[in-house]
Coordinates of C-alpha atoms and ligand atoms in Angstrom, one line a residue:
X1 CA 0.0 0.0 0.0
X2 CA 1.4 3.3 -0.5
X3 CA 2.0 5.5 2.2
X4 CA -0.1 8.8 3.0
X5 CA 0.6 11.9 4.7
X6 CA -1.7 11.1 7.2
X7 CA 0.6 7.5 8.0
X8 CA 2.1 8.7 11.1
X9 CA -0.2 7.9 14.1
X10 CA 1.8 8.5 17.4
X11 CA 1.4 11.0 20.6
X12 CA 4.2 12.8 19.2
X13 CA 2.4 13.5 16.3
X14 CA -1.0 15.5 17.9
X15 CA -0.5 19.0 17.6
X16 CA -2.6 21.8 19.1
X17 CA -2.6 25.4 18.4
X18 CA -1.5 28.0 21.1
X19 CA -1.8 31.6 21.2
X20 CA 1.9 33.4 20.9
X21 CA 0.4 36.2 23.4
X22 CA -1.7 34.5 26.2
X23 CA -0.7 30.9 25.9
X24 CA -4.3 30.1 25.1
X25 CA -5.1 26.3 23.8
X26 CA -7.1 25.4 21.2
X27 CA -7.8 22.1 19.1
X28 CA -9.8 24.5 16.1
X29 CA -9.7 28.1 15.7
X30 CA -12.7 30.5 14.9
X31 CA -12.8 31.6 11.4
X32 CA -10.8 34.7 12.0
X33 CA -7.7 32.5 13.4
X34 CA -7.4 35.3 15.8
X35 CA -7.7 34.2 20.1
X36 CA -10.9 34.9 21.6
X37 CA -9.3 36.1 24.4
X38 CA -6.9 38.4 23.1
X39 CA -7.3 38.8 19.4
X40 CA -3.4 37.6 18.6
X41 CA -2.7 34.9 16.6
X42 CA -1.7 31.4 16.7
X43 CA 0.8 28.7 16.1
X44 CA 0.9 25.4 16.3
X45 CA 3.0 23.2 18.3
X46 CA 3.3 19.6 19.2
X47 CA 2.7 18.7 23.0
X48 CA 4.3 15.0 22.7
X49 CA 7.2 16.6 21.5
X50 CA 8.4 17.5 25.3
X51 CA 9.4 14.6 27.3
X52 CA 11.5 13.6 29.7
X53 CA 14.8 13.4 27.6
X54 CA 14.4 16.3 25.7
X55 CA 12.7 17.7 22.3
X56 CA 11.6 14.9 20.4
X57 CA 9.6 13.7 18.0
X58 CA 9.6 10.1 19.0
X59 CA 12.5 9.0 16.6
X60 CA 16.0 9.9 16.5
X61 CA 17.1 13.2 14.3
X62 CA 19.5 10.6 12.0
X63 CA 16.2 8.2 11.6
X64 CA 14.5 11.2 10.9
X65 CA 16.9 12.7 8.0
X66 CA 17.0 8.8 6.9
X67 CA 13.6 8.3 6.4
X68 CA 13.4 11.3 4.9
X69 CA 16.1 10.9 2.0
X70 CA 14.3 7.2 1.7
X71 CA 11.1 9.3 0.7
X72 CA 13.0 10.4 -2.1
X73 CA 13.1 6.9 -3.9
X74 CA 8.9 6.5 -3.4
X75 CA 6.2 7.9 -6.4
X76 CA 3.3 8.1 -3.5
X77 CA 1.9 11.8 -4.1
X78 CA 2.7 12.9 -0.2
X79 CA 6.5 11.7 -0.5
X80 CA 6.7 13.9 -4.1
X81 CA 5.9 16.8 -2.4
X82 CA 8.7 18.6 -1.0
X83 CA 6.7 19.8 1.7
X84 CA 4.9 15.8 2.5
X85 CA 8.4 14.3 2.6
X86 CA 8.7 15.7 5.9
X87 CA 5.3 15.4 7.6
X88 CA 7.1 14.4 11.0
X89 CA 7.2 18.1 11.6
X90 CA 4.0 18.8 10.7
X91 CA 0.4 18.8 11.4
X92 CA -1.2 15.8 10.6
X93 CA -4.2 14.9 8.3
X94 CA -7.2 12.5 9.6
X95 CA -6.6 8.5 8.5
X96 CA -7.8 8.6 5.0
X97 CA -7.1 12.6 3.9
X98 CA -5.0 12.6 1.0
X99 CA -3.1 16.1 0.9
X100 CA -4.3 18.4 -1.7
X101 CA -0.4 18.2 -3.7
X102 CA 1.0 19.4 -6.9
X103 CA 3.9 18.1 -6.0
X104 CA 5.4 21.9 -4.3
X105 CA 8.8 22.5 -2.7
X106 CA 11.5 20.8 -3.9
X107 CA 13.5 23.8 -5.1
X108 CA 16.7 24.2 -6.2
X109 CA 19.6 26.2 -4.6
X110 CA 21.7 28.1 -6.7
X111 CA 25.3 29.8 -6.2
X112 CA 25.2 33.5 -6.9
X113 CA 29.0 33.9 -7.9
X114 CA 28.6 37.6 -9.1
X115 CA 25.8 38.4 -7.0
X116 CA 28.2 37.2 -4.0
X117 CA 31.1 39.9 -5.7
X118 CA 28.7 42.6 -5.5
X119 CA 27.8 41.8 -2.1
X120 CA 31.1 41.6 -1.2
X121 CA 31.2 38.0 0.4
X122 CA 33.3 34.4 -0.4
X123 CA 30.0 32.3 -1.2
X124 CA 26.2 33.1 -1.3
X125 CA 23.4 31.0 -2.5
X126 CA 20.1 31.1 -3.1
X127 CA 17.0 29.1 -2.5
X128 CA 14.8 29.8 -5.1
X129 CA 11.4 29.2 -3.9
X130 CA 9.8 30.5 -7.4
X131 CA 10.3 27.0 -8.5
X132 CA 7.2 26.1 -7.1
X133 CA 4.3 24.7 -9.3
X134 CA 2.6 28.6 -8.9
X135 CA 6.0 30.2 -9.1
X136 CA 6.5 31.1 -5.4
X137 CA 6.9 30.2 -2.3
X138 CA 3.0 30.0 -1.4
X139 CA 2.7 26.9 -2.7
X140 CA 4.8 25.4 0.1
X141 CA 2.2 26.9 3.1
X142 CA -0.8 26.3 0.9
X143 CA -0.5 22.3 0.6
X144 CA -1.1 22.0 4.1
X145 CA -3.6 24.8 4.8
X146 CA -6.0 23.8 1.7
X147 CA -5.7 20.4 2.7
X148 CA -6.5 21.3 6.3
X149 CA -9.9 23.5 5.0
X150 CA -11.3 19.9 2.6
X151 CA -10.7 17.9 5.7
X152 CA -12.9 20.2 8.0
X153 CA -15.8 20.5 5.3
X154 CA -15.5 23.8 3.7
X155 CA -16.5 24.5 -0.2
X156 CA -15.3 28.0 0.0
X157 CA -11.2 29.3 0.5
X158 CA -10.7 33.0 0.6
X159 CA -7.3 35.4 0.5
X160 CA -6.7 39.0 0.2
X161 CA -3.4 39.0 -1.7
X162 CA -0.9 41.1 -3.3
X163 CA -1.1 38.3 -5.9
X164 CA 1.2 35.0 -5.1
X165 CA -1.1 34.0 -2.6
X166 CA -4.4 34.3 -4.4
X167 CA -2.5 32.5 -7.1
X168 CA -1.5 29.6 -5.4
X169 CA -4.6 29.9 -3.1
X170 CA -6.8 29.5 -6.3
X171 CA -4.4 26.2 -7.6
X172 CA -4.9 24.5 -4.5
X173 CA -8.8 25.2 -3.9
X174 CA -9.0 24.3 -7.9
X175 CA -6.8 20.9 -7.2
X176 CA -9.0 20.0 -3.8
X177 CA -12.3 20.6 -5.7
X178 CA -13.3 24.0 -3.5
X179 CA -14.1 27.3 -4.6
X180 CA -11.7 30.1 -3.5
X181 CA -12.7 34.1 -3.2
X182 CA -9.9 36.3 -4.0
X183 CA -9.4 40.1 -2.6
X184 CA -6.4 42.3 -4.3
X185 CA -6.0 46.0 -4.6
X186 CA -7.1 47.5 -7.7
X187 CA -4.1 48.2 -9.8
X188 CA -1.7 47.1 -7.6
X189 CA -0.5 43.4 -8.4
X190 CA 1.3 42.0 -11.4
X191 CA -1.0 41.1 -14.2
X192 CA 1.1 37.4 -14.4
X193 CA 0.0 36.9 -10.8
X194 CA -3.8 38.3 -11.7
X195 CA -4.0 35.6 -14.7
X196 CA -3.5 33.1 -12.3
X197 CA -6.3 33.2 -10.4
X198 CA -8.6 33.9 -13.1
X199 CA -7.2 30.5 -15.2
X200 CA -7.0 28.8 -11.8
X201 CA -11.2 29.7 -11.5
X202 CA -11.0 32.1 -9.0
X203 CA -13.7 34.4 -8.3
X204 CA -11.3 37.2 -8.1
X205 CA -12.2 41.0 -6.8
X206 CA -10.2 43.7 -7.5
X207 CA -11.1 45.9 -4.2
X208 CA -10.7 49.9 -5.1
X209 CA -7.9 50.0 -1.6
X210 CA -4.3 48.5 -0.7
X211 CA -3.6 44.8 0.8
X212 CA -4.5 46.3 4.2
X213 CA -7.7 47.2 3.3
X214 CA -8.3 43.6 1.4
X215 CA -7.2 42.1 4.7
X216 CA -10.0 44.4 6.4
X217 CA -12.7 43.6 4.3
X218 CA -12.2 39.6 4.5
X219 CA -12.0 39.6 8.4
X220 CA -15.4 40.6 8.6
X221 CA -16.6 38.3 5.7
X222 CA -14.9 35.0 7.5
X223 CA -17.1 36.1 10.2
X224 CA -20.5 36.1 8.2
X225 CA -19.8 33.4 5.8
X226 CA -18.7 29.7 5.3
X227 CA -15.6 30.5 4.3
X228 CA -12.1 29.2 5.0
X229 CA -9.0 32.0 5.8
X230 CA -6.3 30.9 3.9
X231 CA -4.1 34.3 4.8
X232 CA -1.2 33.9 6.8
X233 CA -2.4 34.4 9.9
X234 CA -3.5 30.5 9.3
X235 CA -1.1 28.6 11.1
X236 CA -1.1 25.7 9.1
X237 CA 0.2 28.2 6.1
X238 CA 3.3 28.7 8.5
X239 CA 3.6 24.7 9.2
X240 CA 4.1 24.1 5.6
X241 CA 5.8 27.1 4.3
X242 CA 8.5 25.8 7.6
X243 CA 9.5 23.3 5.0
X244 CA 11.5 25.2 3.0
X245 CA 14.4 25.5 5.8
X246 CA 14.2 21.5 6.1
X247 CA 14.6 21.3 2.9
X248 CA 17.5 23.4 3.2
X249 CA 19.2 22.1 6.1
X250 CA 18.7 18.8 4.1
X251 CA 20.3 20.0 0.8
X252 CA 23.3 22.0 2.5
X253 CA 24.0 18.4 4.3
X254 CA 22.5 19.5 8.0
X255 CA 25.1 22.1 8.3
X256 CA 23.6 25.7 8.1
X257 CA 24.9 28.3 7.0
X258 CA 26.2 31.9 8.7
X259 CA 23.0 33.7 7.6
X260 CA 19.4 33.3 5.8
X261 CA 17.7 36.3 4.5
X262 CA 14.5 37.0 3.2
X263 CA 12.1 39.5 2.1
X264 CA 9.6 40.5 4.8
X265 CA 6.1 41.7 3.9
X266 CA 3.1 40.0 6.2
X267 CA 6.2 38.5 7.7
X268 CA 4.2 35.2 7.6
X269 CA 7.3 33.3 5.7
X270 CA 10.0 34.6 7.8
X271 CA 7.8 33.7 10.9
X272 CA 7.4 29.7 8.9
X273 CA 11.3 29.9 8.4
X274 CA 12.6 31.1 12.0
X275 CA 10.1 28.4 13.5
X276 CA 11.8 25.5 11.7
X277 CA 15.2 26.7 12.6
X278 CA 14.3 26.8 16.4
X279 CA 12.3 23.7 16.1
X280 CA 15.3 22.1 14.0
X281 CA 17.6 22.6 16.7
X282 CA 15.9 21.5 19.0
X283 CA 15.1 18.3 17.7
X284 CA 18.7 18.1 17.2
X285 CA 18.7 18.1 13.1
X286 CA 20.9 20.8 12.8
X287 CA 23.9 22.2 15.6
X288 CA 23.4 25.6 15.7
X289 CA 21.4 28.4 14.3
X290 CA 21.8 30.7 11.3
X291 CA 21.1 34.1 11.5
X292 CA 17.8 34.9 10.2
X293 CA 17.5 38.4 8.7
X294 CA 14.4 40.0 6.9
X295 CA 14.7 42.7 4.5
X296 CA 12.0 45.0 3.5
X297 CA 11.3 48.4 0.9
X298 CA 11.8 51.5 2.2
X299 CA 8.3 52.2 1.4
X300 CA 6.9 49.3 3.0
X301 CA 8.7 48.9 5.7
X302 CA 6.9 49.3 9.4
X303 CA 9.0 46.1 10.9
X304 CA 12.3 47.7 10.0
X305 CA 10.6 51.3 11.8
X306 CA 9.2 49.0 14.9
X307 CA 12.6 47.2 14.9
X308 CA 14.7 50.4 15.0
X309 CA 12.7 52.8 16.3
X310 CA 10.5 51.6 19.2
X311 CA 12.7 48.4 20.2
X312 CA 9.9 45.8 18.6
X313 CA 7.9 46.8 21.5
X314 CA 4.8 48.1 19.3
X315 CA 4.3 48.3 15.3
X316 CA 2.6 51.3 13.7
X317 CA 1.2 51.0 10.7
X318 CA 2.3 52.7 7.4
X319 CA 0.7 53.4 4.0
X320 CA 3.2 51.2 1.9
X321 CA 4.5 52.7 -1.1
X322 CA 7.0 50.2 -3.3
X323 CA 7.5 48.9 -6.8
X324 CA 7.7 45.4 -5.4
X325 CA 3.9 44.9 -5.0
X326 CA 4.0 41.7 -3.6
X327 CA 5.7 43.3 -0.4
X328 CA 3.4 46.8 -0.4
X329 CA 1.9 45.6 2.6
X330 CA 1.5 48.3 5.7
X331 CA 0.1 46.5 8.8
X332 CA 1.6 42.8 8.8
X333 CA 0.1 40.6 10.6
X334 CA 2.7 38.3 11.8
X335 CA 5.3 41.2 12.7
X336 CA 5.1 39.8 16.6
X337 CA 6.1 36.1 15.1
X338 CA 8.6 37.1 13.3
X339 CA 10.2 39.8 15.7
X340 CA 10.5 36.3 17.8
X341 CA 12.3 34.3 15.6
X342 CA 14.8 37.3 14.8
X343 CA 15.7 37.7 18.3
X344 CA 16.1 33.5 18.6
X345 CA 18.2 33.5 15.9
X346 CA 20.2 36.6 16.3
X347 CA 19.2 38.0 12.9
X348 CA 18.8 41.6 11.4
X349 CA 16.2 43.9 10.2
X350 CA 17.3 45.9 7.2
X351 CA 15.2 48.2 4.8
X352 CA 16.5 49.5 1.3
X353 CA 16.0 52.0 -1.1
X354 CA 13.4 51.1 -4.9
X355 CA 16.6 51.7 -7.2
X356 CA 18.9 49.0 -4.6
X357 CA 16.5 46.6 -5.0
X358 CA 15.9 47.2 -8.6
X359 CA 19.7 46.9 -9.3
X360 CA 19.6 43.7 -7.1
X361 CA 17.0 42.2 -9.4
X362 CA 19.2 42.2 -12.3
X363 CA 22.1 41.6 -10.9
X364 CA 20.3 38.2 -9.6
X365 CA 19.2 37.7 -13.4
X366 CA 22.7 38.2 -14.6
X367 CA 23.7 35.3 -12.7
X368 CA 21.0 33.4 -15.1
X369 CA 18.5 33.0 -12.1
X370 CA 16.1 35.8 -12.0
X371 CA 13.8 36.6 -9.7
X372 CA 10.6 39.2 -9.0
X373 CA 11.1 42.4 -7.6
X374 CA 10.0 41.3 -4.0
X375 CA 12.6 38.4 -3.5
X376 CA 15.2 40.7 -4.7
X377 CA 15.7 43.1 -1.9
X378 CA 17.4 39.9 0.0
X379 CA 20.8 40.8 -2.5
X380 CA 20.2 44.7 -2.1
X381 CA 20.2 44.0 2.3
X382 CA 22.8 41.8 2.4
X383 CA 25.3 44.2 0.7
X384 CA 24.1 46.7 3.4
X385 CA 24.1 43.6 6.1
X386 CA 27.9 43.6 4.7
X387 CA 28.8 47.1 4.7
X388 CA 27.5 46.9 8.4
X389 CA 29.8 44.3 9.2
X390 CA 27.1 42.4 10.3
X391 CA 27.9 39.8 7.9
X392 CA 31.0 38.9 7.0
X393 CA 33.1 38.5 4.2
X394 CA 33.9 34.7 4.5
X395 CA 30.2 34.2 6.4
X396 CA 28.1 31.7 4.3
X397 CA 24.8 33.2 3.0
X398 CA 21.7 31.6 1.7
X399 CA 19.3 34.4 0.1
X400 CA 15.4 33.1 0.5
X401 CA 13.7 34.3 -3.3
X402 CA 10.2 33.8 -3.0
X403 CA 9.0 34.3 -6.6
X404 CA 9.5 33.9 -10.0
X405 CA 11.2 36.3 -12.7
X406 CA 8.4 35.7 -14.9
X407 CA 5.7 36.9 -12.5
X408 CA 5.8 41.1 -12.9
X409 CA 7.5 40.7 -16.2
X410 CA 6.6 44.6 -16.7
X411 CA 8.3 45.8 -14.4
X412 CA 11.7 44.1 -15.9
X413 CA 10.9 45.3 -19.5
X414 CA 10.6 49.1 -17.7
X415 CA 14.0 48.3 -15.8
X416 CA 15.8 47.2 -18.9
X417 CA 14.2 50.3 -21.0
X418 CA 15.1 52.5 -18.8
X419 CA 11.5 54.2 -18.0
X420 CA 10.9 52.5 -14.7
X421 CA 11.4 55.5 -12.5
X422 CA 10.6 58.0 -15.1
X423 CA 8.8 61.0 -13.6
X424 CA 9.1 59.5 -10.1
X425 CA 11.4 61.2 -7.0
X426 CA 13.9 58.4 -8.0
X427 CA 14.7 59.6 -11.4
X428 CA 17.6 61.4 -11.3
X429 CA 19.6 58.8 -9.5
X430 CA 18.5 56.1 -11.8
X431 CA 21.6 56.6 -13.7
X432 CA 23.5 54.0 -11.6
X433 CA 21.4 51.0 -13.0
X434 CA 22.7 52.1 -16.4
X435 CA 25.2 49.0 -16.6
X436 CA 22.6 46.3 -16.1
X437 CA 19.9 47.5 -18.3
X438 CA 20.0 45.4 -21.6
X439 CA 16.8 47.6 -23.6
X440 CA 15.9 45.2 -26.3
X441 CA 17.0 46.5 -30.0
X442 CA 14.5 47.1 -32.9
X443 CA 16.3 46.4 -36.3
X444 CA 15.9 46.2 -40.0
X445 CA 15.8 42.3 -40.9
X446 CA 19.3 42.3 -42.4
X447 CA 22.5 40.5 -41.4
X448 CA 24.4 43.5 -41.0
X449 CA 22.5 45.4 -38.9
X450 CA 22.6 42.9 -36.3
X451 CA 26.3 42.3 -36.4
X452 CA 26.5 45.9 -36.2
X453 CA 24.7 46.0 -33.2
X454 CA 26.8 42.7 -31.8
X455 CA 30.5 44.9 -32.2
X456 CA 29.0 48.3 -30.9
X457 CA 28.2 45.9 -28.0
X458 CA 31.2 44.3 -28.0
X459 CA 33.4 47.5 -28.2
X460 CA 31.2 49.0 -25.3
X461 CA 32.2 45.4 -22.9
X462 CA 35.7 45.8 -23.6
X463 CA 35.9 49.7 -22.9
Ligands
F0G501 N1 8.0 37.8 -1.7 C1 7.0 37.6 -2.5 C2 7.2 37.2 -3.9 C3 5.7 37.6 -1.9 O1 4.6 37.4 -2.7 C4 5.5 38.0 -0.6 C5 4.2 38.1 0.0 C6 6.7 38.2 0.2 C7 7.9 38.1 -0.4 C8 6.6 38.5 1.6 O2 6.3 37.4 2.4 O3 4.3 38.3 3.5 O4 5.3 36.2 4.2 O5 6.5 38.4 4.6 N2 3.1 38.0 -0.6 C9 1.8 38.0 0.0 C10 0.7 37.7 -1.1 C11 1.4 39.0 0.9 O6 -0.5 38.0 -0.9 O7 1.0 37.1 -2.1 P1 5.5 37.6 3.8

């Protein structure tokens, strides 16, 4: 028989959700995931983990990584998935659930050789979680929670999104046989990520406000209507979005690196990846922790402000302004989760400027890997996580890129023709991105004007 994700029946496998502010427990949350009590959100966790000798999750952390790498060699659906394979450290499914799977995680990690001389360190890498089958890192956190809504009944998902999640939201309620509602601010995601949803069957809404406001409107809907949150504040999005630092520990051989960074926007996947890393060491998979350091926009970028101005005791919300759409999010709602995985891990909150990240996007293309605007202030921090001395020069760096270069391919074609920050404050400094742009060339159909164009090019490279 072949196994199934939900093939692991033992105490250590129950797991509960508690409330990060007031401890409260809970076997289900209200539609809201928000505590009654106190209104914060929750996380899971696994009582049977805590005995007597230690962390544990009933087996050994080398019969752990063994079974795991065994996974590898089965065609079952649940040990395909990158995010399945490791369902020890995750919630698990009633006898009988198959997970909702299109086979997610699994992503490569790439070496960044000039992106690592910009940045001024040895070695850097990147885990490119645009790889997934929706083109980011969604996919990963949506396996589990969409499988988690068809096991408790519901027909109807919903998201407010700045477009990845609605995407992969839409796949996974399409793949599990529900309907899913989609909220995104008017104008303000990438038509690739808008497509999505709409081939995917979405009923999609294009709310005339920002993310925040999305977020606002569905909180009162989940409270009126049969309808499954598949936001962030879900904690089974966070369970399975964890897996992408497995899988990493896995593929860098259990030994982690210096430093992780990521983008931080909700701050729901740096919240998933600083979990694993505590959980990891405490299992005993991995010696010691990296770093964990979240970047975001200037213009989006009230966690850096809450960070470095008020000591992460409060966060005010701002009115996010930021090419990278997927990140324009003001009030995010996992900023208290996240702030505690920094701290646990020793990590750094950096913010930087639209042209930094801009250049960091296609410097991250030029080492043929590419990436959307979002996942590409991780390059643009780090070289100010360098100049800081915060990391160093023979540190190992992983950079998280959470989606696909192919997902706001507009802005790309307005970085390489040079009209991305036309009539915008930016303008006059845009000068400096002058040596990555690559504006495509329009040409008569004839041999020589192209190899004309080829030694103008040439003589510029060699000057
Ligand atoms: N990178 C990309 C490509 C994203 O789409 C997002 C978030 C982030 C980074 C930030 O991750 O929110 O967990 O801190 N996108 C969400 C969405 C908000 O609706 O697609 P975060």
């Amino acid at each position: 028989m072949n196994p199934t994700a939900s093939d692991i029946k033992s105490p250590a496998s129950v797991s509960r959700l508690r409330c990060i502010q007031c401890g409260n427990i809970r076997d289900r949350a209200d539609q809201d995931f928000r505590c009654p009590n106190c209104g914060d959100l929750f996380e899971v966790f696994y009582p049977g983990w805590q005995t007597d000798q230690g962390t544990s999750t009933g087996q050994t952390a080398d019969a752990l990584k063994e079974q795991w790498q065994d996974r590898k060699k089965s065609l079952a659906p649940a040990d395909t998935s990158g995010v399945w394979r490791f369902r020890e450290l995750l919630p698990q499914l009633k006898t009988g659930q198959e997970p909702i799977t299109l086979r997610e995680g699994n992503t490569p990690l790439y070496e960044l050789p000039r992106c690592a001389r910009s940045a001024g360190v040895d070695f850097l890498q990147a885990k490119h979680q645009g790889m997934n089958p929706t083109a980011s890192f969604k996919d990963t956190g949506m396996t589990t929670a969409a499988s988690f809504a068809r096991q408790e009944g519901f027909r109807w998902v919903a998201c407010a999104s700045t477009g990845n999640t609605s995407a992969s939201m839409a796949a996974y309620a399409a793949r599990g046989g529900m309907r899913s509602l989609v909220l995104i601010p008017e104008g303000k995601i990438s038509w690739g990520k808008l497509s999505q949803s709409l081939d995917y069957g979405a009923v999609t809404c294009q709310l005339r406000t920002d993310f925040d406001g999305c977020v606002r409107v569905l909180n009162e809907l989940v409270k009126r209507k049969p309808i499954y949150l598949l936001n962030s504040v879900n904690p089974y999005r966070i369970e399975g979005q964890k897996t992408a630092a497995i899988e990493l520990m896995e593929q860098l051989s259990w030994r982690p690196p210096d430093h992780i960074v990521a983008p931080g926007g909700n701050l729901g996947n740096s919240s998933a990846l600083g979990k694993a890393l505590v959980e990891m060491k405490e299992l005993g998979l991995i010696p010691r922790l990296p770093k964990l350091s979240v970047i975001q926009a200037e213009g989006a970028n009230p966690f850096f402000r809450s960070i470095h101005e008020h000591a992460g005791k409060k966060l005010v919300p701002v009115e996010a302004e930021t090419l990278a759409t997927a990140i324009r999010i003001g009030n995010p709602a996992s900023w208290k989760k996240a702030l505690r995985v920094i701290e646990a891990t020793g990590g750094s909150v950096e913010q930087v400027s639209e042209l930094e990240m801009a250049l960091a996007k296609a410097e991250i293309g030029s080492d043929g890997v590419g990436c959307e605007p979002a996942s590409a202030v991780t390059l643009a921090g780090l070289k100010k996580l360098v100049k800081q001395e915060f990391v160093r020069p023979h540190e190992s760096v992983v950079l998280i890129l959470t989606g696909h270069v192919l997902k706001d391919p507009e802005f790309t074609l307005k970085f390489h023709r040079g009209d991305l920050f036309a009539g915008t404050a930016y303008e006059k400094d845009a000068s400096v991105l002058a040596k990555q742009q690559r504006a495509p060339l329009v040409l008569d159909a004839s041999t020589e004007a192209v190899a004309k164009a080829l030694e103008k090019f040439e003589n510029a490279s060699t000057q």
